Tab-separated table of C-alpha atoms in Angstrom:
chain	number	residue	atom	x	y	z
A	1	MET	CA	-18.639	-8.471	13.682
A	2	LEU	CA	-22.069	-7.465	14.978
A	3	ALA	CA	-22.349	-5.060	17.857
A	4	SER	CA	-24.251	-5.911	20.997
A	5	PRO	CA	-27.814	-4.549	21.246
A	6	VAL	CA	-28.367	-1.092	22.648
A	7	ARG	CA	-29.534	-1.113	26.237
A	8	LYS	CA	-32.031	1.371	27.593
A	9	VAL	CA	-31.040	4.076	30.019
A	10	GLY	CA	-32.353	2.557	33.205
A	11	GLU	CA	-32.209	3.046	36.932
A	12	LYS	CA	-28.621	4.203	37.056
A	13	LYS	CA	-26.737	7.083	38.547
A	14	THR	CA	-27.708	10.599	37.579
A	15	ILE	CA	-25.256	12.177	35.155
A	16	LYS	CA	-24.291	15.761	35.964
A	17	LEU	CA	-23.334	17.936	33.021
A	18	GLY	CA	-21.969	21.403	32.392
A	19	PHE	CA	-22.285	23.164	29.034
A	20	VAL	CA	-19.756	25.556	27.506
A	21	GLY	CA	-21.023	27.399	24.430
A	22	LEU	CA	-24.771	27.856	23.925
A	23	GLY	CA	-25.114	29.069	20.355
A	24	GLY	CA	-26.858	27.021	17.682
A	25	ARG	CA	-25.120	23.702	18.282
A	26	GLY	CA	-24.704	24.238	22.011
A	27	SER	CA	-28.405	24.923	22.492
A	28	TYR	CA	-29.206	21.823	20.421
A	29	HIS	CA	-27.049	19.648	22.678
A	30	LEU	CA	-28.520	21.239	25.798
A	31	SER	CA	-32.033	20.500	24.566
A	32	ALA	CA	-31.080	16.929	23.667
A	33	ALA	CA	-29.589	16.321	27.111
A	34	LEU	CA	-32.491	17.883	29.025
A	35	GLY	CA	-34.910	15.366	27.558
A	36	ILE	CA	-32.941	12.320	28.749
A	37	PRO	CA	-33.907	10.680	32.046
A	38	ASP	CA	-31.128	10.577	34.657
A	39	VAL	CA	-29.412	13.713	33.318
A	40	GLU	CA	-29.060	16.942	35.294
A	41	VAL	CA	-27.648	20.177	33.889
A	42	LYS	CA	-25.742	21.821	36.712
A	43	ALA	CA	-23.778	24.611	35.026
A	44	LEU	CA	-23.903	26.806	31.910
A	45	CYS	CA	-21.133	28.935	30.381
A	46	GLU	CA	-21.605	31.426	27.531
A	47	ILE	CA	-20.186	34.838	26.596
A	48	VAL	CA	-23.473	36.168	25.142
A	49	PRO	CA	-25.785	37.117	28.066
A	50	ASP	CA	-29.061	36.548	26.187
A	51	ARG	CA	-28.013	33.007	25.258
A	52	LEU	CA	-27.065	32.286	28.851
A	53	GLU	CA	-30.434	33.456	30.158
A	54	GLN	CA	-32.323	31.540	27.470
A	55	ALA	CA	-30.447	28.343	28.334
A	56	LYS	CA	-31.179	28.872	32.041
A	57	LYS	CA	-34.866	29.217	31.162
A	58	TRP	CA	-34.775	25.934	29.198
A	59	VAL	CA	-33.324	24.106	32.198
A	60	SER	CA	-36.088	25.470	34.428
A	61	GLU	CA	-38.739	24.457	31.892
A	62	TYR	CA	-37.625	20.847	32.358
A	63	GLY	CA	-38.212	21.104	36.103
A	64	GLN	CA	-34.537	21.103	37.082
A	65	PRO	CA	-32.968	23.399	39.690
A	66	ALA	CA	-31.488	26.610	38.332
A	67	PRO	CA	-27.962	25.901	37.026
A	68	ASN	CA	-24.932	27.915	38.036
A	69	LEU	CA	-24.082	30.495	35.375
A	70	TYR	CA	-20.624	31.390	34.077
A	71	GLY	CA	-20.556	34.458	31.876
A	72	ARG	CA	-17.635	36.593	32.982
A	73	GLY	CA	-15.780	36.255	29.699
A	74	PRO	CA	-14.258	33.812	27.214
A	75	MET	CA	-12.119	32.096	29.876
A	76	ASP	CA	-14.850	31.584	32.467
A	77	TYR	CA	-15.045	27.910	31.491
A	78	VAL	CA	-11.902	27.463	33.609
A	79	ARG	CA	-13.821	28.543	36.710
A	80	LEU	CA	-16.679	26.183	35.794
A	81	CYS	CA	-14.277	23.255	35.482
A	82	GLU	CA	-12.584	24.125	38.780
A	83	GLU	CA	-15.716	24.732	40.856
A	84	GLU	CA	-18.385	22.348	39.616
A	85	ASP	CA	-18.928	18.694	40.554
A	86	LEU	CA	-19.680	17.204	37.129
A	87	ASP	CA	-19.361	13.952	35.244
A	88	ALA	CA	-18.666	15.696	31.943
A	89	VAL	CA	-18.353	19.063	30.244
A	90	ILE	CA	-20.103	19.529	26.889
A	91	CYS	CA	-18.196	21.861	24.558
A	92	ALA	CA	-19.851	23.583	21.573
A	93	THR	CA	-17.812	26.745	21.086
A	94	PRO	CA	-15.929	28.032	18.016
A	95	TRP	CA	-13.123	25.724	16.902
A	96	ASP	CA	-10.124	27.510	18.378
A	97	SER	CA	-11.200	26.888	22.004
A	98	HIS	CA	-12.204	23.208	21.808
A	99	SER	CA	-8.911	21.737	22.927
A	100	ALA	CA	-8.392	24.210	25.770
A	101	ILE	CA	-11.873	23.595	27.188
A	102	CYS	CA	-11.425	19.823	27.022
A	103	LEU	CA	-8.051	20.050	28.741
A	104	ALA	CA	-9.513	22.220	31.514
A	105	ALA	CA	-12.221	19.622	32.086
A	106	MET	CA	-9.832	16.646	32.095
A	107	ARG	CA	-7.399	18.344	34.468
A	108	ASN	CA	-10.281	18.961	36.882
A	109	ASP	CA	-11.480	15.352	37.020
A	110	LYS	CA	-14.155	15.612	34.327
A	111	HIS	CA	-14.662	13.972	30.957
A	112	ALA	CA	-15.267	16.177	27.908
A	113	ALA	CA	-17.632	15.648	24.971
A	114	CYS	CA	-16.910	18.107	22.193
A	115	GLU	CA	-18.237	19.308	18.885
A	116	VAL	CA	-15.921	18.777	15.918
A	117	PRO	CA	-13.081	19.381	15.338
A	118	LEU	CA	-11.392	18.467	18.598
A	119	VAL	CA	-7.990	19.973	17.773
A	120	GLN	CA	-6.421	22.475	15.421
A	121	THR	CA	-2.755	21.530	15.873
A	122	LEU	CA	-0.691	18.392	16.371
A	123	GLU	CA	0.562	19.832	19.649
A	124	GLU	CA	-3.014	20.006	20.935
A	125	ALA	CA	-3.632	16.437	19.803
A	126	TRP	CA	-0.646	15.046	21.689
A	127	GLU	CA	-1.487	17.142	24.782
A	128	LEU	CA	-4.984	15.637	24.887
A	129	VAL	CA	-3.605	12.103	24.515
A	130	GLU	CA	-1.023	12.632	27.252
A	131	THR	CA	-3.569	14.265	29.575
A	132	HIS	CA	-5.947	11.345	29.085
A	133	GLU	CA	-3.208	8.840	29.863
A	134	LYS	CA	-2.202	10.799	32.963
A	135	THR	CA	-5.664	11.549	34.395
A	136	GLY	CA	-7.841	8.714	33.077
A	137	LYS	CA	-10.321	11.299	31.815
A	138	TRP	CA	-11.266	11.377	28.126
A	139	ALA	CA	-12.148	13.935	25.482
A	140	SER	CA	-14.350	12.752	22.614
A	141	ILE	CA	-16.120	14.036	19.501
A	142	VAL	CA	-19.010	11.677	20.267
A	143	ILE	CA	-21.566	14.523	20.172
A	144	GLY	CA	-20.422	15.550	16.680
A	145	GLY	CA	-22.650	12.971	14.994
A	146	PHE	CA	-23.099	9.256	14.408
A	147	GLY	CA	-21.912	7.141	11.504
A	148	ASP	CA	-23.922	5.099	9.003
A	149	LEU	CA	-24.113	1.788	10.857
A	150	THR	CA	-25.967	-0.013	8.066
A	151	LEU	CA	-23.155	0.793	5.651
A	152	LEU	CA	-20.651	-0.356	8.270
A	153	ASN	CA	-22.560	-3.610	8.698
A	154	MET	CA	-22.565	-4.176	4.919
A	155	VAL	CA	-18.791	-3.828	4.929
A	156	ARG	CA	-18.230	-6.034	7.967
A	157	ASN	CA	-20.399	-8.747	6.431
A	158	ASP	CA	-18.183	-8.716	3.306
A	159	LEU	CA	-20.899	-7.573	0.893
A	160	LEU	CA	-18.422	-5.342	-0.957
A	161	GLY	CA	-15.334	-7.483	-0.341
A	162	ASP	CA	-12.034	-6.042	0.817
A	163	ILE	CA	-12.450	-2.253	0.889
A	164	LEU	CA	-9.878	-0.518	-1.302
A	165	HIS	CA	-11.055	3.083	-1.583
A	166	LEU	CA	-13.422	5.519	0.109
A	167	GLU	CA	-14.399	8.942	-1.168
A	168	SER	CA	-16.367	11.587	0.682
A	169	GLY	CA	-15.904	15.001	2.177
A	170	TYR	CA	-17.458	18.116	3.570
A	171	ILE	CA	-19.154	19.544	0.481
A	172	HIS	CA	-21.417	22.250	1.859
A	173	ASP	CA	-21.936	25.745	0.472
A	174	LEU	CA	-21.340	27.966	3.514
A	175	ARG	CA	-20.824	31.346	1.853
A	176	LYS	CA	-23.991	32.789	3.384
A	177	VAL	CA	-23.237	31.258	6.798
A	178	LYS	CA	-19.746	32.743	6.866
A	179	PHE	CA	-21.129	36.264	6.428
A	180	ASP	CA	-24.040	35.824	8.850
A	181	PRO	CA	-23.269	37.524	12.207
A	182	GLU	CA	-25.861	35.244	13.832
A	183	GLY	CA	-24.415	32.136	12.141
A	184	GLU	CA	-20.771	31.142	12.264
A	185	PRO	CA	-18.830	34.204	11.088
A	186	TRP	CA	-15.681	32.935	12.829
A	187	ARG	CA	-15.380	30.442	9.972
A	188	LEU	CA	-14.606	33.408	7.718
A	189	ALA	CA	-11.510	34.239	9.758
A	190	TYR	CA	-10.053	30.793	8.974
A	191	THR	CA	-10.703	31.379	5.274
A	192	ALA	CA	-8.311	34.314	5.419
A	193	ILE	CA	-5.382	32.565	7.120
A	194	ARG	CA	-5.494	28.771	6.595
A	195	ASN	CA	-5.357	26.442	3.597
A	196	GLY	CA	-6.136	22.722	3.749
A	197	ASN	CA	-9.031	20.495	4.762
A	198	LEU	CA	-10.451	22.457	7.685
A	199	TYR	CA	-13.402	20.174	8.502
A	200	PRO	CA	-12.646	16.447	8.095
A	201	ASP	CA	-14.586	14.969	11.003
A	202	HIS	CA	-18.030	14.533	9.418
A	203	PRO	CA	-16.796	12.178	6.664
A	204	MET	CA	-14.317	10.581	9.066
A	205	ARG	CA	-17.130	9.324	11.307
A	206	ASN	CA	-17.911	6.854	8.500
A	207	MET	CA	-14.474	6.393	6.972
A	208	MET	CA	-12.502	5.502	10.087
A	209	PRO	CA	-14.806	2.700	11.329
A	210	ILE	CA	-15.131	1.211	7.830
A	211	LEU	CA	-11.338	0.969	7.495
A	212	ASN	CA	-10.782	0.065	11.187
A	213	ILE	CA	-8.445	3.018	11.610
A	214	ASN	CA	-6.669	2.760	14.987
A	215	HIS	CA	-8.325	-0.653	15.316
A	216	GLY	CA	-6.319	-2.957	13.022
A	217	ASP	CA	-5.117	-0.366	10.512
A	218	ARG	CA	-3.914	3.217	10.742
A	219	PHE	CA	-3.339	6.280	8.585
A	220	ASP	CA	0.200	6.158	7.172
A	221	TYR	CA	0.604	9.401	5.211
A	222	LEU	CA	-1.325	11.961	3.186
A	223	VAL	CA	-0.927	14.420	0.323
A	224	SER	CA	-3.146	17.480	-0.056
A	225	MET	CA	-3.758	20.098	-2.750
A	226	SER	CA	-5.975	23.180	-2.951
A	227	THR	CA	-7.305	25.305	-5.790
A	228	LYS	CA	-7.002	29.061	-5.909
A	229	SER	CA	-9.378	31.162	-3.800
A	230	VAL	CA	-11.882	33.296	-5.744
A	231	MET	CA	-15.419	32.408	-4.648
A	232	ILE	CA	-15.581	34.366	-1.369
A	233	ASN	CA	-14.281	37.487	-3.138
A	234	GLN	CA	-16.946	37.097	-5.839
A	235	TYR	CA	-19.699	36.469	-3.282
A	236	ALA	CA	-18.710	39.508	-1.203
A	237	ALA	CA	-18.531	41.712	-4.301
A	238	ALA	CA	-22.015	40.651	-5.385
A	239	LYS	CA	-23.576	40.982	-1.911
A	240	PHE	CA	-21.736	43.928	-0.367
A	241	GLY	CA	-20.161	45.785	-3.281
A	242	PRO	CA	-16.876	45.552	-5.196
A	243	ASP	CA	-15.043	47.727	-2.686
A	244	SER	CA	-16.183	45.839	0.438
A	245	GLU	CA	-13.572	44.252	2.690
A	246	TYR	CA	-13.884	40.636	1.559
A	247	ALA	CA	-14.369	41.580	-2.083
A	248	THR	CA	-10.804	42.867	-2.169
A	249	LYS	CA	-9.140	40.930	0.664
A	250	LYS	CA	-6.555	38.303	-0.310
A	251	LEU	CA	-7.763	34.957	1.059
A	252	THR	CA	-5.801	31.810	1.772
A	253	LEU	CA	-8.253	28.886	1.820
A	254	GLY	CA	-8.571	27.280	-1.587
A	255	ASP	CA	-12.131	26.959	-2.811
A	256	TYR	CA	-11.645	23.206	-3.203
A	257	ASN	CA	-9.235	20.972	-1.325
A	258	ALA	CA	-8.561	17.341	-2.258
A	259	THR	CA	-6.586	15.073	0.053
A	260	LEU	CA	-5.375	11.514	-0.478
A	261	ILE	CA	-4.741	9.419	2.641
A	262	ARG	CA	-3.056	6.002	2.459
A	263	THR	CA	-3.288	3.480	5.267
A	264	THR	CA	-0.642	1.071	6.492
A	265	ASN	CA	-2.663	-1.815	5.039
A	266	GLY	CA	-2.745	-0.225	1.585
A	267	LYS	CA	-6.247	1.302	1.612
A	268	LEU	CA	-6.915	4.728	0.087
A	269	ILE	CA	-9.158	7.668	1.017
A	270	THR	CA	-10.072	10.606	-1.179
A	271	LEU	CA	-11.177	13.361	1.192
A	272	ASN	CA	-12.708	16.543	-0.216
A	273	HIS	CA	-13.452	19.937	1.303
A	274	ASP	CA	-15.501	22.653	-0.402
A	275	THR	CA	-17.501	25.297	1.457
A	276	HIS	CA	-17.312	28.050	-1.175
A	277	THR	CA	-18.738	26.881	-4.503
A	278	PRO	CA	-22.449	26.662	-5.426
A	279	HIS	CA	-23.565	23.037	-5.141
A	280	PRO	CA	-25.944	20.644	-3.387
A	281	ARG	CA	-24.419	18.537	-0.620
A	282	GLU	CA	-22.629	15.372	-1.708
A	283	ASP	CA	-22.199	12.096	0.105
A	284	PHE	CA	-20.197	8.846	0.089
A	285	ARG	CA	-18.568	6.225	-2.194
A	286	VAL	CA	-17.192	2.862	-1.041
A	287	GLN	CA	-15.200	0.674	-3.475
A	288	GLY	CA	-14.395	-2.908	-2.583
A	289	THR	CA	-13.050	-5.958	-4.406
A	290	LYS	CA	-16.607	-7.308	-4.868
A	291	GLY	CA	-18.437	-4.136	-5.750
A	292	VAL	CA	-19.164	-0.483	-5.094
A	293	TYR	CA	-21.808	1.433	-3.144
A	294	VAL	CA	-22.654	5.116	-3.607
A	295	ARG	CA	-24.776	6.773	-0.949
A	296	ASP	CA	-26.371	9.867	-2.417
A	297	LYS	CA	-29.277	12.012	-1.258
A	298	SER	CA	-30.843	11.988	-4.707
A	299	ARG	CA	-30.087	8.422	-5.863
A	300	SER	CA	-28.122	5.914	-3.819
A	301	ARG	CA	-26.947	2.912	-5.837
A	302	ILE	CA	-24.911	-0.278	-5.668
A	303	TYR	CA	-23.139	-2.626	-8.053
A	304	LEU	CA	-22.001	-6.117	-7.005
A	305	ASP	CA	-19.792	-8.153	-9.329
A	306	GLU	CA	-21.576	-11.300	-10.580
A	307	VAL	CA	-24.550	-10.481	-8.320
A	308	SER	CA	-26.261	-7.357	-9.693
A	309	PRO	CA	-28.936	-8.183	-12.339
A	310	GLU	CA	-27.239	-6.265	-15.172
A	311	SER	CA	-23.519	-6.325	-15.895
A	312	HIS	CA	-21.920	-2.950	-15.186
A	313	GLU	CA	-25.288	-1.381	-14.382
A	314	TRP	CA	-26.349	0.144	-11.071
A	315	GLU	CA	-29.176	-1.311	-8.993
A	316	SER	CA	-31.145	0.040	-6.038
A	317	PRO	CA	-29.505	-0.685	-2.670
A	318	ASP	CA	-32.829	-0.927	-0.827
A	319	LYS	CA	-32.871	-4.707	-0.298
A	320	TYR	CA	-29.291	-4.673	0.973
A	321	LEU	CA	-29.972	-1.763	3.312
A	322	GLU	CA	-32.873	-3.698	4.785
A	323	LYS	CA	-30.911	-6.932	5.097
A	324	PHE	CA	-27.894	-5.353	6.757
A	325	ALA	CA	-29.633	-2.958	9.127
A	326	HIS	CA	-27.300	-2.742	12.099
A	327	PRO	CA	-28.319	-4.233	15.481
A	328	ILE	CA	-27.519	-0.944	17.217
A	329	ASP	CA	-30.106	0.796	15.041
A	330	LEU	CA	-32.618	-2.053	15.204
A	331	ASN	CA	-32.438	-2.235	18.983
A	332	TYR	CA	-32.434	1.496	19.613
A	333	LYS	CA	-35.493	2.101	21.775
A	334	PRO	CA	-34.727	5.164	23.886
A	335	ALA	CA	-36.787	6.106	26.893
A	336	PRO	CA	-39.474	8.718	26.132
A	337	ARG	CA	-38.164	12.270	26.276
A	338	ARG	CA	-39.396	14.539	29.021
A	339	SER	CA	-41.180	16.900	26.626
A	340	GLY	CA	-41.273	18.243	23.111
A	341	PRO	CA	-38.905	18.143	20.167
A	342	ILE	CA	-35.226	19.018	20.401
A	343	ARG	CA	-34.523	22.700	19.847
A	344	GLY	CA	-31.446	24.482	18.506
A	345	HIS	CA	-29.303	23.942	15.397
A	346	GLY	CA	-30.095	20.442	14.192
A	347	GLN	CA	-32.968	18.361	12.945
A	348	GLN	CA	-35.940	18.723	15.230
A	349	SER	CA	-36.852	15.351	16.651
A	350	SER	CA	-38.835	13.973	19.554
A	351	THR	CA	-36.374	11.090	19.843
A	352	THR	CA	-33.074	11.382	21.659
A	353	PRO	CA	-30.147	11.170	19.180
A	354	ILE	CA	-28.470	7.775	19.432
A	355	ASN	CA	-25.036	9.303	20.045
A	356	TRP	CA	-26.407	11.199	23.056
A	357	HIS	CA	-28.088	8.036	24.334
A	358	ARG	CA	-24.809	6.117	24.086
A	359	LEU	CA	-22.818	8.962	25.650
A	360	VAL	CA	-25.039	8.932	28.733
A	361	LEU	CA	-24.746	5.135	28.974
A	362	ALA	CA	-20.955	5.361	28.756
A	363	LEU	CA	-20.902	7.911	31.567
A	364	GLN	CA	-23.268	5.859	33.713
A	365	GLU	CA	-21.271	2.671	33.196
A	366	GLU	CA	-17.924	4.501	33.482
A	367	LYS	CA	-16.829	3.245	30.080
A	368	MET	CA	-15.160	4.858	27.090
A	369	PRO	CA	-17.565	6.412	24.546
A	370	ASP	CA	-17.711	5.024	21.002
A	371	TRP	CA	-15.051	7.508	19.871
A	372	ASP	CA	-12.222	7.598	22.361
A	373	VAL	CA	-9.427	10.169	22.658
A	374	TYR	CA	-7.176	8.425	20.126
A	375	ASP	CA	-9.858	8.206	17.429
A	376	SER	CA	-11.033	11.758	18.097
A	377	VAL	CA	-7.617	13.379	17.754
A	378	THR	CA	-6.787	11.232	14.713
A	379	SER	CA	-9.886	12.488	12.919
A	380	SER	CA	-9.167	16.164	13.612
A	381	ALA	CA	-5.380	15.969	13.112
A	382	ILE	CA	-6.071	15.822	9.376
A	383	ILE	CA	-6.476	19.620	9.541
A	384	PRO	CA	-2.874	20.588	10.379
A	385	LEU	CA	-1.435	17.708	8.342
A	386	THR	CA	-3.217	18.875	5.178
A	387	GLU	CA	-1.978	22.399	5.819
A	388	LEU	CA	1.590	21.117	5.981
A	389	SER	CA	1.193	19.283	2.694
A	390	VAL	CA	-0.520	22.156	0.842
A	391	ASN	CA	2.083	24.644	2.037
A	392	ASN	CA	4.887	22.364	0.786
A	393	LYS	CA	3.616	21.869	-2.758
A	394	SER	CA	1.610	18.768	-1.819
A	395	LYS	CA	4.536	16.785	-0.496
A	396	PRO	CA	3.613	13.634	1.493
A	397	VAL	CA	3.221	14.125	5.236
A	398	ASP	CA	3.530	11.217	7.675
A	399	PHE	CA	0.568	10.634	9.978
A	400	PRO	CA	1.368	10.394	13.712
A	401	ASP	CA	0.422	7.177	15.513
A	402	PHE	CA	-1.465	8.535	18.497
A	403	THR	CA	-2.095	4.983	19.754
A	404	LYS	CA	1.680	4.377	20.050
A	405	GLY	CA	1.438	1.012	18.343
A	406	ASN	CA	-1.736	-0.196	20.040
A	407	TRP	CA	-3.744	0.156	16.792
A	408	LYS	CA	-2.722	-3.394	15.941
A	409	THR	CA	-4.764	-4.953	18.759
A	410	ARG	CA	-7.558	-2.473	19.598
A	411	LYS	CA	-11.015	-3.953	18.915
A	412	PRO	CA	-13.168	-2.262	16.234
A	413	ILE	CA	-15.444	0.689	16.944
A	414	TYR	CA	-19.101	-0.303	17.511
A	415	SER	CA	-18.163	-3.936	18.203
């Protein structure tokens, strides 16, 4: 099914936003939002004073009135949610506060758009679902990135047949980042106490739409297994000495985690997580009954049964990528940004990211964003479920149905 064309942000109501967390990702989202017509930044919340002042300066540079500042401590987001008249709160803090910030926004008549992951526990996931159903306000990981719509269009046009298996993961060497006080050192704390797939949402933004999870199929159960943990100890010993804290500290997170997820309709996912070993970043494999596609930064390739020129030999996917370019991408013509490239942690671009464009449209039209509460919590709930499996010798763990049976009739994402 093809999605309807993207509409431009036009003469519609001004969207009022508040931002909680203004580090690398938070400043990126602030910069992205400031360049969009019909968006006003009314409030900023951050525990680091210099970041708060820098963000205030950015708002002024775009000709907007000075925003209200909230910097009294790590819980000052509650005051922001209680006092400000906003359409949505944008959350880009460390992982452990995502759910609480979103709940504070929803309970104060505001939507919440959050960086991934949305939740850390199943209890948080159910609380967000129940709060959404009670208040009508949503929490979404829509700002966490956008999926590969061309690949999705290839699948929905039956190029690869019935999809049987997907493989991807978060394969990203973060050893340096975890020890960088200006980076994301809080990730290191999770390495010491948790063991499972701690960051599933990036691959899920492709996997869930391809398999119509929560929209005709759902996750049934998973099994998860981790290796031993040695790489952080070795890295710390080499960088900081053999007697340094993390050279000798016993760590919990396995250097490599592999998870198998089976769906109710008999599809299979292999989901990988590795932030400790030396490697380039890896990408995505889709296996269907008619062929297989591998998206890879160095050499993407495809093989179609009885179609590819050479039997059992890869071919370039370029002609298929051109043919199945998705209408959302083809019709994406955002309004010119107010000035300059986007700043902060992310690719610098003078074009508004499509997920931000669609988020603003959803808020203006009072519609659900592409990823609703149910999809968002499903994606992040993989974290605690993999922990349960790993800690019980990789026993199967049933996946909750956050849609309460409605997955059977919900229309596909991006349709």
